[in-house]
PDB file of C-alpha atoms in Angstrom:
ATOM      1  CA  MET A   1      45.613  52.250 -34.182  1.00 37.00           C
ATOM      2  CA  SER A   2      44.376  48.716 -34.093  1.00 38.00           C
ATOM      3  CA  SER A   3      45.257  46.016 -36.347  1.00 39.00           C
ATOM      4  CA  THR A   4      42.573  43.537 -37.859  1.00 39.00           C
ATOM      5  CA  GLY A   5      42.129  39.838 -37.907  1.00 40.00           C
ATOM      6  CA  ARG A   6      39.952  37.586 -39.930  1.00 40.00           C
ATOM      7  CA  ALA A   7      36.876  39.027 -41.369  1.00 43.00           C
ATOM      8  CA  GLY A   8      37.976  42.719 -40.612  1.00 39.00           C
ATOM      9  CA  ARG A   9      37.191  42.392 -36.946  1.00 36.00           C
ATOM     10  CA  PRO A  10      39.753  44.241 -34.627  1.00 39.00           C
ATOM     11  CA  LYS A  11      42.282  42.182 -33.096  1.00 45.00           C
ATOM     12  CA  ALA A  12      42.240  41.797 -29.465  1.00 51.00           C
ATOM     13  CA  SER A  13      45.351  43.085 -27.599  1.00 67.00           C
ATOM     14  CA  SER A  14      48.293  40.562 -26.923  1.00 83.00           C
ATOM     15  CA  ARG A  15      47.170  40.950 -23.038  1.00 84.00           C
ATOM     16  CA  GLU A  16      43.663  39.982 -23.758  1.00 87.00           C
ATOM     17  CA  THR A  17      44.749  37.191 -26.095  1.00 90.00           C
ATOM     18  CA  LEU A  18      47.263  35.774 -23.564  1.00 92.00           C
ATOM     19  CA  ALA A  19      44.528  35.798 -20.710  1.00 91.00           C
ATOM     20  CA  GLU A  20      42.085  34.110 -23.099  1.00 91.00           C
ATOM     21  CA  ALA A  21      44.588  31.297 -24.068  1.00 93.00           C
ATOM     22  CA  ALA A  22      45.517  30.896 -20.434  1.00 94.00           C
ATOM     23  CA  CYS A  23      41.968  30.562 -19.410  1.00 92.00           C
ATOM     24  CA  GLU A  24      41.097  28.061 -22.243  1.00 93.00           C
ATOM     25  CA  LEU A  25      44.385  25.800 -21.329  1.00 95.00           C
ATOM     26  CA  PHE A  26      43.517  25.878 -17.622  1.00 94.00           C
ATOM     27  CA  LEU A  27      39.931  24.424 -18.347  1.00 92.00           C
ATOM     28  CA  GLU A  28      41.677  22.073 -20.840  1.00 94.00           C
ATOM     29  CA  ARG A  29      44.678  20.950 -19.023  1.00 94.00           C
ATOM     30  CA  GLY A  30      44.325  22.384 -15.565  1.00 93.00           C
ATOM     31  CA  TYR A  31      46.497  25.008 -13.948  1.00 93.00           C
ATOM     32  CA  ASP A  32      49.362  22.778 -12.959  1.00 93.00           C
ATOM     33  CA  GLY A  33      49.266  21.123 -16.517  1.00 94.00           C
ATOM     34  CA  THR A  34      49.664  24.487 -18.163  1.00 95.00           C
ATOM     35  CA  SER A  35      52.989  26.242 -18.901  1.00 95.00           C
ATOM     36  CA  VAL A  36      53.893  29.719 -19.887  1.00 95.00           C
ATOM     37  CA  ALA A  37      54.913  28.134 -23.198  1.00 95.00           C
ATOM     38  CA  ASP A  38      51.700  26.574 -23.571  1.00 95.00           C
ATOM     39  CA  ILE A  39      49.827  29.873 -23.042  1.00 95.00           C
ATOM     40  CA  THR A  40      52.155  31.889 -25.446  1.00 93.00           C
ATOM     41  CA  GLN A  41      51.969  29.045 -28.252  1.00 94.00           C
ATOM     42  CA  ARG A  42      48.051  29.090 -27.970  1.00 94.00           C
ATOM     43  CA  ALA A  43      48.059  32.756 -28.091  1.00 92.00           C
ATOM     44  CA  GLY A  44      50.444  33.185 -30.946  1.00 91.00           C
ATOM     45  CA  VAL A  45      52.973  35.432 -29.170  1.00 90.00           C
ATOM     46  CA  SER A  46      56.361  35.135 -27.814  1.00 89.00           C
ATOM     47  CA  ARG A  47      57.464  34.400 -24.356  1.00 90.00           C
ATOM     48  CA  SER A  48      58.902  37.854 -23.948  1.00 90.00           C
ATOM     49  CA  SER A  49      55.399  39.256 -24.989  1.00 88.00           C
ATOM     50  CA  PHE A  50      53.886  37.191 -22.023  1.00 92.00           C
ATOM     51  CA  PHE A  51      56.362  38.887 -19.546  1.00 93.00           C
ATOM     52  CA  ASN A  52      55.557  42.323 -20.972  1.00 91.00           C
ATOM     53  CA  TYR A  53      52.231  41.990 -19.476  1.00 91.00           C
ATOM     54  CA  PHE A  54      52.298  39.323 -16.905  1.00 93.00           C
ATOM     55  CA  THR A  55      55.032  38.475 -14.297  1.00 92.00           C
ATOM     56  CA  SER A  56      53.744  34.753 -13.761  1.00 91.00           C
ATOM     57  CA  LYS A  57      51.055  32.367 -14.659  1.00 91.00           C
ATOM     58  CA  SER A  58      49.219  33.306 -11.695  1.00 91.00           C
ATOM     59  CA  ASP A  59      49.323  37.049 -12.602  1.00 92.00           C
ATOM     60  CA  VAL A  60      47.059  36.291 -15.616  1.00 92.00           C
ATOM     61  CA  LEU A  61      44.358  35.680 -13.166  1.00 93.00           C
ATOM     62  CA  TRP A  62      45.057  38.476 -10.531  1.00 93.00           C
ATOM     63  CA  SER A  63      46.528  41.423 -12.482  1.00 89.00           C
ATOM     64  CA  GLY A  64      43.053  43.233 -12.972  1.00 89.00           C
ATOM     65  CA  ILE A  65      42.054  43.070  -9.193  1.00 94.00           C
ATOM     66  CA  ASP A  66      45.874  43.757  -8.190  1.00 94.00           C
ATOM     67  CA  GLU A  67      45.556  46.918 -10.075  1.00 93.00           C
ATOM     68  CA  ARG A  68      42.139  48.054  -8.155  1.00 95.00           C
ATOM     69  CA  ILE A  69      43.740  46.890  -4.646  1.00 97.00           C
ATOM     70  CA  ASP A  70      46.953  49.093  -5.477  1.00 97.00           C
ATOM     71  CA  GLN A  71      44.661  52.024  -6.149  1.00 97.00           C
ATOM     72  CA  ALA A  72      42.734  51.277  -2.894  1.00 98.00           C
ATOM     73  CA  LEU A  73      45.828  51.103  -0.762  1.00 98.00           C
ATOM     74  CA  ASP A  74      46.925  54.555  -2.199  1.00 97.00           C
ATOM     75  CA  SER A  75      43.796  56.000  -1.483  1.00 97.00           C
ATOM     76  CA  LEU A  76      43.564  54.466   1.878  1.00 97.00           C
ATOM     77  CA  GLN A  77      46.893  55.942   2.750  1.00 95.00           C
ATOM     78  CA  ALA A  78      45.960  59.329   1.618  1.00 96.00           C
ATOM     79  CA  LEU A  79      43.164  59.640   4.167  1.00 94.00           C
ATOM     80  CA  GLY A  80      45.635  60.052   6.762  1.00 89.00           C
ATOM     81  CA  ASP A  81      44.058  60.914  10.128  1.00 87.00           C
ATOM     82  CA  ASP A  82      40.844  61.653   8.431  1.00 87.00           C
ATOM     83  CA  ALA A  83      40.086  57.948   7.789  1.00 89.00           C
ATOM     84  CA  GLY A  84      36.642  57.163   8.873  1.00 88.00           C
ATOM     85  CA  GLY A  85      34.494  54.133   8.383  1.00 88.00           C
ATOM     86  CA  ASP A  86      32.345  55.706   5.419  1.00 90.00           C
ATOM     87  CA  ALA A  87      35.508  56.946   3.537  1.00 93.00           C
ATOM     88  CA  VAL A  88      37.238  53.657   3.984  1.00 94.00           C
ATOM     89  CA  ARG A  89      34.089  51.558   2.921  1.00 93.00           C
ATOM     90  CA  GLU A  90      33.681  53.847  -0.302  1.00 95.00           C
ATOM     91  CA  ILE A  91      37.346  53.066  -1.411  1.00 97.00           C
ATOM     92  CA  LEU A  92      36.570  49.354  -0.845  1.00 96.00           C
ATOM     93  CA  VAL A  93      33.418  49.692  -2.760  1.00 96.00           C
ATOM     94  CA  ARG A  94      35.519  51.207  -5.658  1.00 96.00           C
ATOM     95  CA  ILE A  95      37.686  47.874  -5.968  1.00 96.00           C
ATOM     96  CA  VAL A  96      34.552  45.984  -6.914  1.00 94.00           C
ATOM     97  CA  ARG A  97      32.627  48.738  -8.619  1.00 93.00           C
ATOM     98  CA  GLY A  98      32.162  48.150 -12.368  1.00 88.00           C
ATOM     99  CA  PHE A  99      34.150  44.904 -12.095  1.00 86.00           C
ATOM    100  CA  GLU A 100      33.408  42.813 -15.111  1.00 82.00           C
ATOM    101  CA  PRO A 101      33.835  39.204 -15.776  1.00 80.00           C
ATOM    102  CA  ASP A 102      37.589  38.583 -16.348  1.00 87.00           C
ATOM    103  CA  PRO A 103      40.307  35.817 -15.879  1.00 90.00           C
ATOM    104  CA  LEU A 104      39.721  35.981 -11.960  1.00 90.00           C
ATOM    105  CA  ALA A 105      36.002  35.460 -12.097  1.00 89.00           C
ATOM    106  CA  LEU A 106      36.185  32.716 -14.475  1.00 90.00           C
ATOM    107  CA  ALA A 107      38.747  31.010 -12.380  1.00 91.00           C
ATOM    108  CA  LEU A 108      36.660  31.503  -9.026  1.00 91.00           C
ATOM    109  CA  ARG A 109      33.506  30.284 -10.940  1.00 90.00           C
ATOM    110  CA  ASN A 110      35.517  27.240 -12.246  1.00 90.00           C
ATOM    111  CA  ALA A 111      38.165  26.535  -9.760  1.00 92.00           C
ATOM    112  CA  ALA A 112      37.704  22.823  -9.357  1.00 91.00           C
ATOM    113  CA  ALA A 113      37.711  22.207 -13.205  1.00 90.00           C
ATOM    114  CA  MET A 114      40.880  24.318 -13.450  1.00 92.00           C
ATOM    115  CA  GLY A 115      42.582  22.655 -10.527  1.00 90.00           C
ATOM    116  CA  LEU A 116      42.952  26.143  -8.948  1.00 90.00           C
ATOM    117  CA  ARG A 117      41.427  25.789  -5.434  1.00 91.00           C
ATOM    118  CA  GLU A 118      44.899  25.622  -3.564  1.00 90.00           C
ATOM    119  CA  GLU A 119      46.146  28.230  -5.950  1.00 90.00           C
ATOM    120  CA  LEU A 120      43.274  30.534  -5.315  1.00 93.00           C
ATOM    121  CA  VAL A 121      43.242  30.071  -1.700  1.00 93.00           C
ATOM    122  CA  ARG A 122      47.019  30.922  -1.449  1.00 94.00           C
ATOM    123  CA  ASP A 123      46.617  33.970  -3.547  1.00 94.00           C
ATOM    124  CA  THR A 124      43.640  35.179  -2.081  1.00 95.00           C
ATOM    125  CA  GLY A 125      45.514  34.991   1.093  1.00 96.00           C
ATOM    126  CA  LEU A 126      48.260  37.314  -0.206  1.00 96.00           C
ATOM    127  CA  ARG A 127      45.676  39.680  -1.460  1.00 97.00           C
ATOM    128  CA  HIS A 128      43.818  39.613   1.980  1.00 98.00           C
ATOM    129  CA  ALA A 129      47.053  40.325   3.750  1.00 98.00           C
ATOM    130  CA  ARG A 130      48.003  43.350   1.723  1.00 97.00           C
ATOM    131  CA  LEU A 131      44.270  44.825   1.801  1.00 98.00           C
ATOM    132  CA  SER A 132      43.773  44.024   5.495  1.00 98.00           C
ATOM    133  CA  SER A 133      47.182  45.923   6.464  1.00 98.00           C
ATOM    134  CA  GLY A 134      46.291  48.837   4.453  1.00 97.00           C
ATOM    135  CA  ILE A 135      42.812  49.210   6.149  1.00 97.00           C
ATOM    136  CA  ALA A 136      44.480  48.454   9.621  1.00 96.00           C
ATOM    137  CA  ASP A 137      47.074  51.355   9.001  1.00 96.00           C
ATOM    138  CA  ALA A 138      44.172  53.658   7.950  1.00 95.00           C
ATOM    139  CA  ALA A 139      42.292  52.616  11.228  1.00 94.00           C
ATOM    140  CA  ILE A 140      45.409  53.403  13.227  1.00 95.00           C
ATOM    141  CA  ALA A 141      46.118  56.541  11.490  1.00 94.00           C
ATOM    142  CA  SER A 142      42.596  57.738  12.451  1.00 92.00           C
ATOM    143  CA  GLY A 143      43.308  56.835  16.353  1.00 92.00           C
ATOM    144  CA  ILE A 144      41.961  53.133  16.576  1.00 93.00           C
ATOM    145  CA  ASP A 145      44.001  50.934  18.764  1.00 93.00           C
ATOM    146  CA  VAL A 146      46.046  48.251  17.039  1.00 96.00           C
ATOM    147  CA  ILE A 147      44.070  45.134  17.916  1.00 95.00           C
ATOM    148  CA  ARG A 148      40.817  46.736  16.822  1.00 93.00           C
ATOM    149  CA  ALA A 149      42.332  48.054  13.752  1.00 95.00           C
ATOM    150  CA  ASP A 150      43.594  44.743  12.873  1.00 96.00           C
ATOM    151  CA  ILE A 151      40.204  43.110  13.279  1.00 94.00           C
ATOM    152  CA  LEU A 152      38.496  45.960  11.186  1.00 94.00           C
ATOM    153  CA  GLY A 153      41.331  45.529   8.595  1.00 96.00           C
ATOM    154  CA  SER A 154      40.784  41.615   8.368  1.00 96.00           C
ATOM    155  CA  ALA A 155      36.978  41.961   8.244  1.00 95.00           C
ATOM    156  CA  HIS A 156      36.891  44.402   5.634  1.00 96.00           C
ATOM    157  CA  ALA A 157      39.405  42.779   3.487  1.00 97.00           C
ATOM    158  CA  THR A 158      37.381  39.615   4.006  1.00 96.00           C
ATOM    159  CA  ALA A 159      34.278  41.324   2.775  1.00 96.00           C
ATOM    160  CA  VAL A 160      35.996  42.665  -0.469  1.00 97.00           C
ATOM    161  CA  LEU A 161      37.559  39.329  -1.471  1.00 96.00           C
ATOM    162  CA  SER A 162      34.660  37.048  -0.353  1.00 95.00           C
ATOM    163  CA  SER A 163      32.328  39.229  -2.440  1.00 94.00           C
ATOM    164  CA  LEU A 164      34.040  38.864  -5.556  1.00 93.00           C
ATOM    165  CA  ARG A 165      34.382  35.141  -5.040  1.00 92.00           C
ATOM    166  CA  VAL A 166      30.531  34.839  -4.249  1.00 92.00           C
ATOM    167  CA  TRP A 167      29.685  37.020  -7.126  1.00 92.00           C
ATOM    168  CA  ALA A 168      31.713  34.794  -9.564  1.00 90.00           C
ATOM    169  CA  GLU A 169      30.373  31.505  -8.202  1.00 88.00           C
ATOM    170  CA  GLN A 170      26.777  32.926  -8.550  1.00 87.00           C
ATOM    171  CA  GLY A 171      27.673  33.708 -12.260  1.00 76.00           C
ATOM    172  CA  ALA A 172      28.284  37.158 -13.435  1.00 60.00           C
ATOM    173  CA  GLY A 173      24.728  37.666 -14.658  1.00 68.00           C
ATOM    174  CA  ARG A 174      23.222  37.580 -11.288  1.00 72.00           C
ATOM    175  CA  GLY A 175      23.839  41.128  -9.904  1.00 80.00           C
ATOM    176  CA  THR A 176      26.912  43.009  -9.406  1.00 86.00           C
ATOM    177  CA  PRO A 177      29.998  42.497  -6.989  1.00 90.00           C
ATOM    178  CA  GLU A 178      29.275  46.156  -5.554  1.00 91.00           C
ATOM    179  CA  THR A 179      25.790  44.910  -4.317  1.00 90.00           C
ATOM    180  CA  VAL A 180      27.104  41.556  -2.927  1.00 91.00           C
ATOM    181  CA  LEU A 181      30.072  43.809  -1.019  1.00 92.00           C
ATOM    182  CA  LEU A 182      27.381  46.329   0.430  1.00 90.00           C
ATOM    183  CA  ASP A 183      25.371  43.287   1.818  1.00 88.00           C
ATOM    184  CA  ALA A 184      28.810  41.999   3.076  1.00 89.00           C
ATOM    185  CA  LEU A 185      29.737  45.205   4.838  1.00 88.00           C
ATOM    186  CA  GLY A 186      26.307  45.077   6.264  1.00 84.00           C
ATOM    187  CA  THR A 187      27.115  41.860   8.246  1.00 81.00           C
ATOM    188  CA  ILE A 188      30.098  43.534  10.027  1.00 81.00           C
ATOM    189  CA  HIS A 189      27.964  46.310  11.507  1.00 70.00           C
ATOM    190  CA  ASP A 190      28.720  45.307  14.795  1.00 62.00           C
ATOM    191  CA  LEU A 191      32.414  46.264  14.138  1.00 63.00           C
ATOM    192  CA  PRO A 192      31.876  50.166  13.905  1.00 65.00           C
ATOM    193  CA  TRP A 193      34.883  52.010  12.755  1.00 64.00           C
ATOM    194  CA  GLY A 194      34.799  54.361  15.755  1.00 60.00           C
ATOM    195  CA  VAL A 195      36.662  54.071  19.039  1.00 49.00           C
TER     196      VAL A 195
END
């Protein structure tokens, strides 16, 4: 059941409305110049509605990719000692497959205008650490030594996150993040999964 707004158009969900309002404000005022109260006022929802969907202002940007990373980490863990390079890379490709332009893509493309460069570097680092650790754990479970596993984890996590950034910066209409990631994974071919 969806409610309708003006002219009989379906009203967007509060989550989408909040994300759109946040992105507009980040472009107008910059990230640091925008508060949660500003976002909720622009979206026409209560502060509690914001926190039903997001844990913080930063979460508006990252929630979509965070869900995909969480799913990937679960899938990596489920591989157990059957983890192999092809299986791991397929899980990583699923993170970006079908990724549509969203608040993160807009932020990556407009980082300077939104005043988000430092925020994106820090928050990308957090996602990199989580993903890298999950990939390294899968490598260790398959019998790879710890140092090599850490290197594999870091390289593959970098490929995923860098691919999203490059795809967004190029403009979402120029290919898919999956294509960019497959090219990136090709650049680390000298780090084979095997022992």
